[in-house]
Amino acid sequence: MAASATFLVHLVILAFFSPIPVLRPRSVIPQSRFFSPFIVAFVVITTVLLLAMTVGLLIHFLAFDKKAYFYHSSFQILNVEYTEALNSPATQEHRHLSERIESMITNAFRESDLKSEFIRTHVVKLRKEGNGVIADAVMKFRSSKRANKKTMKSRIQSVLRILNNSGNLEIAPSNEITSLTDQDTENFLTQECGARPDLITLSEERIIGGTLADTGDWPWQVSLQLNNVHHCGGALISNSWVLTAAHCFRSYSNPLQWTATFGVSTVLPNLRVRVRAIRVHNNYRPTTRDNDIAVIQLERPITFTRNIHSVCLPAATQTIIPGSVAYVTGWGSLTYGGNTVTDLRQGQVRIISNEVCNEPSGYGGSVLPGMLCAGVPSGSVDACQGDSGGPLVQEDSRRLWFVVGIVSWGYQCGLPNKPGVYTRVTTYRDWIRQQTGI
């Protein structure tokens, strides 16, 4: 490909800068014929077409003759001792170590002859081996469709062998590199929590736009249906458990009445699973709305796919920063007292401190420590009826998504100074573990 691209670049340069031979007409030909507008137009059009074709071919070879290649490798971290804190992506220890490893790998490729082909790397998992740590990472490259895979793997290995000589982490040289198909990569990344499409493809772009959600945008979103009609939302936190709100079951606590569906549509879901058990917090108080949390056990474990997999649970110590961006998703009504919708919608909101939320112009002290407020000053983006139990999520620095709130209550919908109030998930992290083992 490189030779073809070089030839085309030379062709463009010659077309622009080569001197045009001057044709001296014979004296018997009138000079006016040389300047015929038809001939000039023909020459100009021909030249433009040739240049357009040349540039088009050049663009094709430089851009469209590329494809993505994924590789997996495991790295042994020699000077870090494994602790339980590294078992969850929610902890600061896990996040910090993963980012250091990703940074070392990225810097190594950015300083190598593969710098123009390397795209991204992501540590999928940290696991224990003896007292040490093994990091499983996926790397993405973009190269010619005709690239020699054996040569490519050899070039990657030569770069990774020098990792143990950089930074203040001691990383054993990686000798085993596995080529992954797109499907392998998808399977690898969806087994862990919190991955959206941009992370699954290791894309450089992060895009969330509009109000309607596309298939797979929020793969943990669940519709909890009462007698096959959408009633509440929920968030998939493992292959068997859904996190939701206690108030969804005040009048309907029989698991046989409930079904969990997955996908952006409540009418044509991708998957439908019956409910085995409903566990509501013992201290849920309808009058104060305190402890508004429940977990649902599915009748059978589901197989994770690109469009259906779990969201991460935060650590109990995770700080939810006022002013930070969050997203609420659900099928709730668009106006107070309206009907629910059939296609999943998303809304960007910001976290509001409990102090601000409890001001006299707001909720006047009704927001308790186990609750969380989120909205926008105008009130134009908010959860509403039918969104109850659904997730409020935030993205961390590694593009993993965590459920920080559960849609609980609010005064009507979308009013200024009356933001949505959510169950604060960090407060109930131990309760969730006791009920589900997660």
Tab-separated table of C-alpha atoms in Angstrom:
chain	number	residue	atom	x	y	z
A	1	MET	CA	0.000	0.000	0.000
A	2	ALA	CA	2.868	2.357	0.877
A	3	ALA	CA	4.307	2.093	-2.651
A	4	SER	CA	0.910	2.766	-4.237
A	5	ALA	CA	0.308	5.767	-2.023
A	6	THR	CA	3.791	7.180	-2.798
A	7	PHE	CA	3.195	6.823	-6.551
A	8	LEU	CA	-0.148	8.635	-6.265
A	9	VAL	CA	1.400	11.464	-4.218
A	10	HIS	CA	4.069	11.899	-6.922
A	11	LEU	CA	1.342	11.915	-9.575
A	12	VAL	CA	-0.503	14.733	-7.773
A	13	ILE	CA	2.708	16.754	-7.403
A	14	LEU	CA	3.559	16.312	-11.087
A	15	ALA	CA	0.037	17.331	-12.094
A	16	PHE	CA	0.297	20.555	-10.102
A	17	PHE	CA	3.908	21.593	-10.579
A	18	SER	CA	5.209	20.158	-13.887
A	19	PRO	CA	5.670	22.879	-16.500
A	20	ILE	CA	3.008	22.914	-19.195
A	21	PRO	CA	4.648	22.712	-22.642
A	22	VAL	CA	4.026	25.784	-24.755
A	23	LEU	CA	2.571	24.895	-28.145
A	24	ARG	CA	3.728	27.294	-30.820
A	25	PRO	CA	1.216	27.193	-33.680
A	26	ARG	CA	2.424	27.234	-37.252
A	27	SER	CA	2.082	30.497	-39.014
A	28	VAL	CA	-0.550	29.087	-41.313
A	29	ILE	CA	-2.941	28.537	-38.346
A	30	PRO	CA	-4.690	31.678	-37.164
A	31	GLN	CA	-3.687	32.576	-33.578
A	32	SER	CA	-7.309	33.027	-32.553
A	33	ARG	CA	-7.963	29.291	-32.971
A	34	PHE	CA	-5.401	28.488	-30.230
A	35	PHE	CA	-7.481	30.461	-27.740
A	36	SER	CA	-10.759	28.830	-28.715
A	37	PRO	CA	-12.968	28.797	-25.604
A	38	PHE	CA	-14.070	25.252	-26.404
A	39	ILE	CA	-10.477	23.999	-26.349
A	40	VAL	CA	-9.700	25.909	-23.137
A	41	ALA	CA	-12.821	24.524	-21.467
A	42	PHE	CA	-11.966	20.998	-22.596
A	43	VAL	CA	-8.415	21.258	-21.223
A	44	VAL	CA	-9.616	22.708	-17.900
A	45	ILE	CA	-12.345	20.107	-17.428
A	46	THR	CA	-10.018	17.248	-18.352
A	47	THR	CA	-7.374	18.505	-15.927
A	48	VAL	CA	-9.891	18.886	-13.086
A	49	LEU	CA	-11.279	15.381	-13.695
A	50	LEU	CA	-7.789	13.867	-13.706
A	51	LEU	CA	-6.905	15.662	-10.485
A	52	ALA	CA	-10.186	14.589	-8.857
A	53	MET	CA	-9.595	10.965	-9.815
A	54	THR	CA	-6.035	11.134	-8.525
A	55	VAL	CA	-7.049	12.693	-5.221
A	56	GLY	CA	-9.913	10.179	-4.886
A	57	LEU	CA	-7.571	7.258	-5.396
A	58	LEU	CA	-5.114	8.759	-2.954
A	59	ILE	CA	-7.790	9.172	-0.297
A	60	HIS	CA	-8.965	5.619	-0.885
A	61	PHE	CA	-5.522	4.128	-0.415
A	62	LEU	CA	-4.640	6.297	2.562
A	63	ALA	CA	-7.951	6.022	4.429
A	64	PHE	CA	-10.288	3.318	3.169
A	65	ASP	CA	-7.657	0.664	2.663
A	66	LYS	CA	-7.433	0.320	6.460
A	67	LYS	CA	-9.057	-2.023	8.949
A	68	ALA	CA	-9.013	-2.450	12.713
A	69	TYR	CA	-6.976	-5.228	14.317
A	70	PHE	CA	-7.412	-6.276	17.951
A	71	TYR	CA	-4.924	-8.143	20.137
A	72	HIS	CA	-5.028	-9.486	23.680
A	73	SER	CA	-2.071	-9.857	25.992
A	74	SER	CA	-1.567	-10.511	29.700
A	75	PHE	CA	1.018	-8.554	31.672
A	76	GLN	CA	2.514	-9.601	35.003
A	77	ILE	CA	3.010	-6.667	37.363
A	78	LEU	CA	6.069	-7.603	39.405
A	79	ASN	CA	6.168	-4.897	42.067
A	80	VAL	CA	2.465	-4.693	43.014
A	81	GLU	CA	0.894	-7.063	45.531
A	82	TYR	CA	-2.678	-8.136	44.839
A	83	THR	CA	-5.325	-6.931	47.290
A	84	GLU	CA	-9.119	-7.242	47.321
A	85	ALA	CA	-9.345	-3.584	46.309
A	86	LEU	CA	-8.104	-4.599	42.843
A	87	ASN	CA	-11.052	-6.953	42.391
A	88	SER	CA	-13.536	-4.179	41.524
A	89	PRO	CA	-13.248	-1.502	38.818
A	90	ALA	CA	-15.050	0.855	41.206
A	91	THR	CA	-12.102	1.267	43.575
A	92	GLN	CA	-9.518	3.996	43.291
A	93	GLU	CA	-6.761	1.364	43.515
A	94	HIS	CA	-8.111	-0.560	40.514
A	95	ARG	CA	-8.645	2.595	38.467
A	96	HIS	CA	-5.227	4.044	39.287
A	97	LEU	CA	-3.268	0.870	38.512
A	98	SER	CA	-5.217	0.238	35.294
A	99	GLU	CA	-4.571	3.785	34.096
A	100	ARG	CA	-0.840	3.463	34.818
A	101	ILE	CA	-0.616	0.243	32.836
A	102	GLU	CA	-2.624	1.698	29.948
A	103	SER	CA	-0.406	4.792	29.965
A	104	MET	CA	2.786	2.705	29.817
A	105	ILE	CA	1.497	0.624	26.917
A	106	THR	CA	0.259	3.713	25.074
A	107	ASN	CA	3.547	5.598	25.533
A	108	ALA	CA	5.549	2.613	24.319
A	109	PHE	CA	3.595	2.444	21.056
A	110	ARG	CA	3.505	6.219	20.600
A	111	GLU	CA	7.312	6.200	20.681
A	112	SER	CA	7.676	3.243	18.310
A	113	ASP	CA	7.409	2.703	14.564
A	114	LEU	CA	3.804	1.606	15.213
A	115	LYS	CA	2.765	5.063	16.427
A	116	SER	CA	0.671	5.763	13.314
A	117	GLU	CA	-1.147	2.417	13.587
A	118	PHE	CA	-1.779	2.202	17.323
A	119	ILE	CA	-5.250	3.418	18.413
A	120	ARG	CA	-6.031	2.503	22.023
A	121	THR	CA	-5.509	-0.001	24.781
A	122	HIS	CA	-7.785	-0.958	27.653
A	123	VAL	CA	-7.100	-3.049	30.744
A	124	VAL	CA	-10.134	-5.293	30.926
A	125	LYS	CA	-9.327	-7.074	34.162
A	126	LEU	CA	-6.844	-7.255	37.032
A	127	ARG	CA	-6.523	-10.716	38.535
A	128	LYS	CA	-4.489	-12.499	41.151
A	129	GLU	CA	-1.599	-14.867	40.464
A	130	GLY	CA	0.185	-15.948	43.617
A	131	ASN	CA	0.626	-12.685	45.498
A	132	GLY	CA	1.086	-10.716	42.299
A	133	VAL	CA	-1.148	-9.087	39.708
A	134	ILE	CA	-1.938	-10.078	36.123
A	135	ALA	CA	-3.445	-7.423	33.854
A	136	ASP	CA	-5.467	-8.560	30.837
A	137	ALA	CA	-5.404	-5.881	28.151
A	138	VAL	CA	-6.884	-5.428	24.689
A	139	MET	CA	-5.033	-3.316	22.111
A	140	LYS	CA	-6.425	-1.819	18.924
A	141	PHE	CA	-4.461	-0.996	15.770
A	142	ARG	CA	-5.500	0.297	12.361
A	143	SER	CA	-3.452	-0.856	9.404
A	144	SER	CA	-3.676	-1.915	5.760
A	145	LYS	CA	-6.156	-4.623	4.877
A	146	ARG	CA	-3.244	-6.428	3.232
A	147	ALA	CA	-0.993	-6.256	6.301
A	148	ASN	CA	0.904	-9.432	7.150
A	149	LYS	CA	-0.588	-10.602	10.458
A	150	LYS	CA	2.499	-12.563	11.464
A	151	THR	CA	4.728	-9.560	10.870
A	152	MET	CA	2.289	-7.282	12.692
A	153	LYS	CA	2.261	-9.528	15.744
A	154	SER	CA	6.055	-9.673	15.750
A	155	ARG	CA	6.269	-5.854	15.650
A	156	ILE	CA	3.819	-5.560	18.561
A	157	GLN	CA	5.767	-8.103	20.613
A	158	SER	CA	9.033	-6.236	20.072
A	159	VAL	CA	7.452	-3.053	21.498
A	160	LEU	CA	5.884	-4.799	24.496
A	161	ARG	CA	9.175	-6.432	25.489
A	162	ILE	CA	10.581	-3.066	26.578
A	163	LEU	CA	7.711	-2.237	28.953
A	164	ASN	CA	9.615	-3.531	31.975
A	165	ASN	CA	12.218	-0.803	31.440
A	166	SER	CA	9.819	2.142	31.621
A	167	GLY	CA	7.982	3.983	34.368
A	168	ASN	CA	7.971	2.903	38.013
A	169	LEU	CA	5.967	-0.267	37.393
A	170	GLU	CA	7.879	-3.462	36.843
A	171	ILE	CA	6.106	-5.348	34.075
A	172	ALA	CA	7.308	-8.731	32.882
A	173	PRO	CA	7.814	-8.846	29.104
A	174	SER	CA	4.755	-10.241	27.385
A	175	ASN	CA	5.530	-13.181	25.117
A	176	GLU	CA	1.980	-14.282	24.368
A	177	ILE	CA	-0.148	-12.119	22.100
A	178	THR	CA	-3.465	-13.357	20.762
A	179	SER	CA	-5.144	-11.959	17.686
A	180	LEU	CA	-8.847	-11.243	18.327
A	181	THR	CA	-11.736	-11.056	15.919
A	182	ASP	CA	-14.256	-8.244	16.328
A	183	GLN	CA	-16.592	-10.737	17.996
A	184	ASP	CA	-13.835	-11.968	20.335
A	185	THR	CA	-13.161	-8.384	21.384
A	186	GLU	CA	-16.848	-7.754	21.970
A	187	ASN	CA	-17.158	-10.902	24.088
A	188	PHE	CA	-14.041	-9.989	26.037
A	189	LEU	CA	-15.188	-6.475	26.928
A	190	THR	CA	-18.861	-7.223	27.638
A	191	GLN	CA	-17.999	-9.810	30.298
A	192	GLU	CA	-16.900	-6.921	32.491
A	193	CYS	CA	-19.311	-4.220	33.663
A	194	GLY	CA	-19.993	-0.730	32.378
A	195	ALA	CA	-18.950	-0.875	28.702
A	196	ARG	CA	-20.848	1.172	26.117
A	197	PRO	CA	-20.342	0.864	22.316
A	198	ASP	CA	-17.413	3.306	22.165
A	199	LEU	CA	-15.446	1.229	24.670
A	200	ILE	CA	-16.402	-2.102	23.089
A	201	THR	CA	-14.859	-0.927	19.797
A	202	LEU	CA	-12.032	1.003	21.563
A	203	SER	CA	-13.132	4.068	19.619
A	204	GLU	CA	-11.363	7.374	20.127
A	205	GLU	CA	-14.695	9.227	20.072
A	206	ARG	CA	-17.221	9.625	22.882
A	207	ILE	CA	-20.616	10.594	21.554
A	208	ILE	CA	-23.963	10.921	23.277
A	209	GLY	CA	-26.516	12.988	21.425
A	210	GLY	CA	-30.226	13.499	21.113
A	211	THR	CA	-32.931	12.221	23.391
A	212	LEU	CA	-33.751	8.868	21.808
A	213	ALA	CA	-31.341	6.069	22.678
A	214	ASP	CA	-29.928	3.799	19.994
A	215	THR	CA	-29.700	0.031	20.311
A	216	GLY	CA	-26.902	-0.886	22.705
A	217	ASP	CA	-26.353	2.646	24.024
A	218	TRP	CA	-27.462	1.686	27.536
A	219	PRO	CA	-27.117	-2.130	27.534
A	220	TRP	CA	-27.932	-2.492	31.242
A	221	GLN	CA	-31.352	-0.805	30.979
A	222	VAL	CA	-34.237	-3.060	32.019
A	223	SER	CA	-37.995	-2.646	31.655
A	224	LEU	CA	-39.820	-4.273	34.564
A	225	GLN	CA	-43.227	-5.194	33.252
A	226	LEU	CA	-46.290	-5.924	35.360
A	227	ASN	CA	-48.519	-8.395	33.549
A	228	ASN	CA	-46.533	-7.624	30.368
A	229	VAL	CA	-47.011	-3.828	30.613
A	230	HIS	CA	-44.073	-1.515	31.398
A	231	HIS	CA	-44.265	-0.362	35.009
A	232	CYS	CA	-40.753	0.516	36.201
A	233	GLY	CA	-37.161	0.684	35.049
A	234	GLY	CA	-34.145	-1.142	36.386
A	235	ALA	CA	-30.424	-1.669	35.888
A	236	LEU	CA	-28.753	-5.010	35.187
A	237	ILE	CA	-25.926	-5.439	37.733
A	238	SER	CA	-25.029	-9.064	36.933
A	239	ASN	CA	-26.316	-11.837	34.703
A	240	SER	CA	-28.976	-12.678	37.325
A	241	TRP	CA	-29.771	-9.496	39.266
A	242	VAL	CA	-31.511	-6.184	38.515
A	243	LEU	CA	-31.311	-3.089	40.716
A	244	THR	CA	-34.494	-1.012	41.037
A	245	ALA	CA	-36.744	0.934	43.444
A	246	ALA	CA	-38.747	-0.493	46.343
A	247	HIS	CA	-41.832	1.637	45.659
A	248	CYS	CA	-42.419	-0.239	42.381
A	249	PHE	CA	-43.682	-3.200	44.423
A	250	ARG	CA	-45.872	-1.582	47.057
A	251	SER	CA	-49.031	-3.088	45.583
A	252	TYR	CA	-47.570	-5.852	43.432
A	253	SER	CA	-45.074	-8.036	45.249
A	254	ASN	CA	-45.777	-11.381	43.566
A	255	PRO	CA	-42.779	-12.293	41.342
A	256	LEU	CA	-45.061	-14.287	39.022
A	257	GLN	CA	-46.682	-11.027	37.879
A	258	TRP	CA	-43.385	-9.562	36.730
A	259	THR	CA	-41.192	-9.886	33.654
A	260	ALA	CA	-37.873	-8.214	32.818
A	261	THR	CA	-37.300	-7.157	29.220
A	262	PHE	CA	-34.140	-5.858	27.532
A	263	GLY	CA	-33.649	-3.573	24.540
A	264	VAL	CA	-34.668	-0.037	23.570
A	265	SER	CA	-38.299	-0.963	22.896
A	266	THR	CA	-40.806	-2.108	25.511
A	267	VAL	CA	-43.096	-3.426	22.764
A	268	LEU	CA	-40.513	-5.385	20.756
A	269	PRO	CA	-37.784	-6.255	23.273
A	270	ASN	CA	-34.614	-8.170	22.410
A	271	LEU	CA	-35.049	-10.480	25.378
A	272	ARG	CA	-37.751	-11.317	27.905
A	273	VAL	CA	-37.025	-13.128	31.198
A	274	ARG	CA	-39.369	-13.991	34.053
A	275	VAL	CA	-38.671	-12.881	37.632
A	276	ARG	CA	-37.756	-15.439	40.294
A	277	ALA	CA	-37.644	-13.256	43.413
A	278	ILE	CA	-38.147	-9.665	44.590
A	279	ARG	CA	-36.152	-8.389	47.566
A	280	VAL	CA	-37.277	-5.026	48.925
A	281	HIS	CA	-35.305	-3.175	51.599
A	282	ASN	CA	-36.819	-4.069	54.990
A	283	ASN	CA	-36.724	-0.462	56.142
A	284	TYR	CA	-38.346	1.123	53.120
A	285	ARG	CA	-40.625	3.937	54.304
A	286	PRO	CA	-43.268	5.077	51.793
A	287	THR	CA	-44.035	8.237	53.766
A	288	THR	CA	-40.450	9.557	53.754
A	289	ARG	CA	-39.350	7.529	50.699
A	290	ASP	CA	-36.292	6.462	52.670
A	291	ASN	CA	-34.481	3.219	51.662
A	292	ASP	CA	-36.256	3.140	48.297
A	293	ILE	CA	-34.262	0.249	46.884
A	294	ALA	CA	-34.918	-3.328	45.761
A	295	VAL	CA	-33.203	-6.074	43.799
A	296	ILE	CA	-34.812	-8.520	41.389
A	297	GLN	CA	-33.509	-12.023	40.790
A	298	LEU	CA	-34.118	-13.270	37.261
A	299	GLU	CA	-35.528	-16.732	36.661
A	300	ARG	CA	-32.356	-17.704	34.792
A	301	PRO	CA	-28.916	-16.174	34.161
A	302	ILE	CA	-28.690	-14.360	30.844
A	303	THR	CA	-25.835	-14.436	28.357
A	304	PHE	CA	-24.160	-11.078	27.928
A	305	THR	CA	-24.023	-9.603	24.452
A	306	ARG	CA	-23.029	-6.284	22.921
A	307	ASN	CA	-26.533	-4.931	23.581
A	308	ILE	CA	-27.282	-6.610	26.918
A	309	HIS	CA	-24.754	-6.548	29.757
A	310	SER	CA	-24.238	-5.122	33.231
A	311	VAL	CA	-23.449	-1.679	34.583
A	312	CYS	CA	-20.794	-1.262	37.287
A	313	LEU	CA	-21.698	-0.741	40.915
A	314	PRO	CA	-19.810	2.062	42.687
A	315	ALA	CA	-17.661	1.577	45.754
A	316	ALA	CA	-19.324	2.592	49.016
A	317	THR	CA	-16.654	5.281	49.375
A	318	GLN	CA	-17.093	6.748	45.893
A	319	THR	CA	-17.743	10.487	45.937
A	320	ILE	CA	-20.539	11.840	43.756
A	321	ILE	CA	-19.392	15.358	42.928
A	322	PRO	CA	-22.006	18.156	42.721
A	323	GLY	CA	-22.027	19.665	39.241
A	324	SER	CA	-20.761	16.501	37.570
A	325	VAL	CA	-22.598	15.130	34.532
A	326	ALA	CA	-24.906	12.130	34.781
A	327	TYR	CA	-27.464	10.455	32.513
A	328	VAL	CA	-30.922	9.196	33.348
A	329	THR	CA	-32.666	6.748	31.026
A	330	GLY	CA	-36.131	5.261	30.839
A	331	TRP	CA	-39.520	4.965	29.185
A	332	GLY	CA	-41.304	7.449	31.447
A	333	SER	CA	-43.901	9.970	30.303
A	334	LEU	CA	-42.694	13.173	28.655
A	335	THR	CA	-45.068	15.347	30.687
A	336	TYR	CA	-46.505	15.060	34.184
A	337	GLY	CA	-49.578	12.840	34.038
A	338	GLY	CA	-48.816	11.679	30.480
A	339	ASN	CA	-48.382	8.181	29.104
A	340	THR	CA	-45.141	6.229	29.082
A	341	VAL	CA	-43.252	5.927	25.788
A	342	THR	CA	-42.274	2.735	23.987
A	343	ASP	CA	-38.748	3.730	22.887
A	344	LEU	CA	-35.971	4.332	25.399
A	345	ARG	CA	-35.041	7.968	26.034
A	346	GLN	CA	-31.979	9.524	27.648
A	347	GLY	CA	-31.390	12.811	29.430
A	348	GLN	CA	-28.231	14.594	30.537
A	349	VAL	CA	-28.430	16.097	34.015
A	350	ARG	CA	-26.016	17.359	36.657
A	351	ILE	CA	-25.591	16.259	40.245
A	352	ILE	CA	-27.000	18.741	42.780
A	353	SER	CA	-25.792	18.780	46.387
A	354	ASN	CA	-28.284	17.773	49.058
A	355	GLU	CA	-27.791	21.163	50.715
A	356	VAL	CA	-28.920	23.010	47.588
A	357	CYS	CA	-31.708	20.504	46.952
A	358	ASN	CA	-33.028	21.003	50.493
A	359	GLU	CA	-33.274	24.795	50.287
A	360	PRO	CA	-36.736	26.280	51.011
A	361	SER	CA	-37.292	26.918	47.299
A	362	GLY	CA	-36.486	23.269	46.661
A	363	TYR	CA	-37.491	20.331	48.831
A	364	GLY	CA	-37.124	22.036	52.222
A	365	GLY	CA	-35.331	19.210	54.024
A	366	SER	CA	-37.125	16.210	52.503
A	367	VAL	CA	-33.967	14.944	50.778
A	368	LEU	CA	-32.346	12.517	53.234
A	369	PRO	CA	-28.685	11.405	53.322
A	370	GLY	CA	-29.502	8.199	51.418
A	371	MET	CA	-30.855	10.261	48.522
A	372	LEU	CA	-29.276	12.136	45.630
A	373	CYS	CA	-30.562	15.025	43.506
A	374	ALA	CA	-29.893	15.538	39.798
A	375	GLY	CA	-31.375	17.825	37.179
A	376	VAL	CA	-30.877	21.085	35.277
A	377	PRO	CA	-31.679	24.623	36.531
A	378	SER	CA	-34.570	25.081	34.106
A	379	GLY	CA	-36.051	21.737	35.067
A	380	SER	CA	-36.436	20.835	31.395
A	381	VAL	CA	-34.634	17.464	31.754
A	382	ASP	CA	-36.000	15.149	34.413
A	383	ALA	CA	-37.239	11.672	35.172
A	384	CYS	CA	-41.011	11.217	35.271
A	385	GLN	CA	-43.702	8.579	35.862
A	386	GLY	CA	-42.611	5.265	34.399
A	387	ASP	CA	-38.915	6.026	34.933
A	388	SER	CA	-39.094	4.855	38.564
A	389	GLY	CA	-36.434	2.309	39.443
A	390	GLY	CA	-34.321	3.219	36.426
A	391	PRO	CA	-30.632	4.087	36.603
A	392	LEU	CA	-28.786	7.367	36.964
A	393	VAL	CA	-25.291	6.664	35.630
A	394	GLN	CA	-21.909	8.378	35.408
A	395	GLU	CA	-18.791	7.660	33.362
A	396	ASP	CA	-15.350	7.408	34.946
A	397	SER	CA	-11.964	8.352	33.474
A	398	ARG	CA	-11.616	4.930	31.794
A	399	ARG	CA	-15.023	5.122	30.050
A	400	LEU	CA	-16.646	2.652	32.435
A	401	TRP	CA	-20.197	3.475	33.538
A	402	PHE	CA	-21.446	3.257	37.121
A	403	VAL	CA	-24.991	3.378	38.474
A	404	VAL	CA	-24.979	6.089	41.158
A	405	GLY	CA	-28.714	6.628	41.557
A	406	ILE	CA	-32.101	4.930	41.272
A	407	VAL	CA	-35.071	7.016	40.112
A	408	SER	CA	-37.148	7.465	43.267
A	409	TRP	CA	-39.321	10.594	43.533
A	410	GLY	CA	-39.771	14.285	42.773
A	411	TYR	CA	-42.410	17.010	42.706
A	412	GLN	CA	-44.231	16.514	39.405
A	413	CYS	CA	-41.718	16.482	36.497
A	414	GLY	CA	-39.354	19.003	34.976
A	415	LEU	CA	-40.088	21.993	37.223
A	416	PRO	CA	-37.423	24.584	38.141
A	417	ASN	CA	-35.906	24.019	41.612
A	418	LYS	CA	-37.626	20.626	41.793
A	419	PRO	CA	-35.040	18.207	40.384
A	420	GLY	CA	-35.336	14.458	40.344
A	421	VAL	CA	-34.509	12.681	43.607
A	422	TYR	CA	-32.685	9.356	43.400
A	423	THR	CA	-31.738	6.636	45.856
A	424	ARG	CA	-27.998	7.119	46.514
A	425	VAL	CA	-26.499	3.749	45.524
A	426	THR	CA	-23.230	4.214	47.446
A	427	THR	CA	-25.210	4.339	50.696
A	428	TYR	CA	-26.636	0.881	49.982
A	429	ARG	CA	-23.553	-0.800	48.544
A	430	ASP	CA	-23.244	-3.197	51.505
A	431	TRP	CA	-26.977	-4.004	51.403
A	432	ILE	CA	-26.733	-4.888	47.690
A	433	ARG	CA	-23.782	-7.186	48.439
A	434	GLN	CA	-25.680	-8.889	51.255
A	435	GLN	CA	-28.689	-9.549	49.024
A	436	THR	CA	-26.927	-10.558	45.803
A	437	GLY	CA	-23.312	-11.416	46.600
A	438	ILE	CA	-22.176	-8.750	44.089
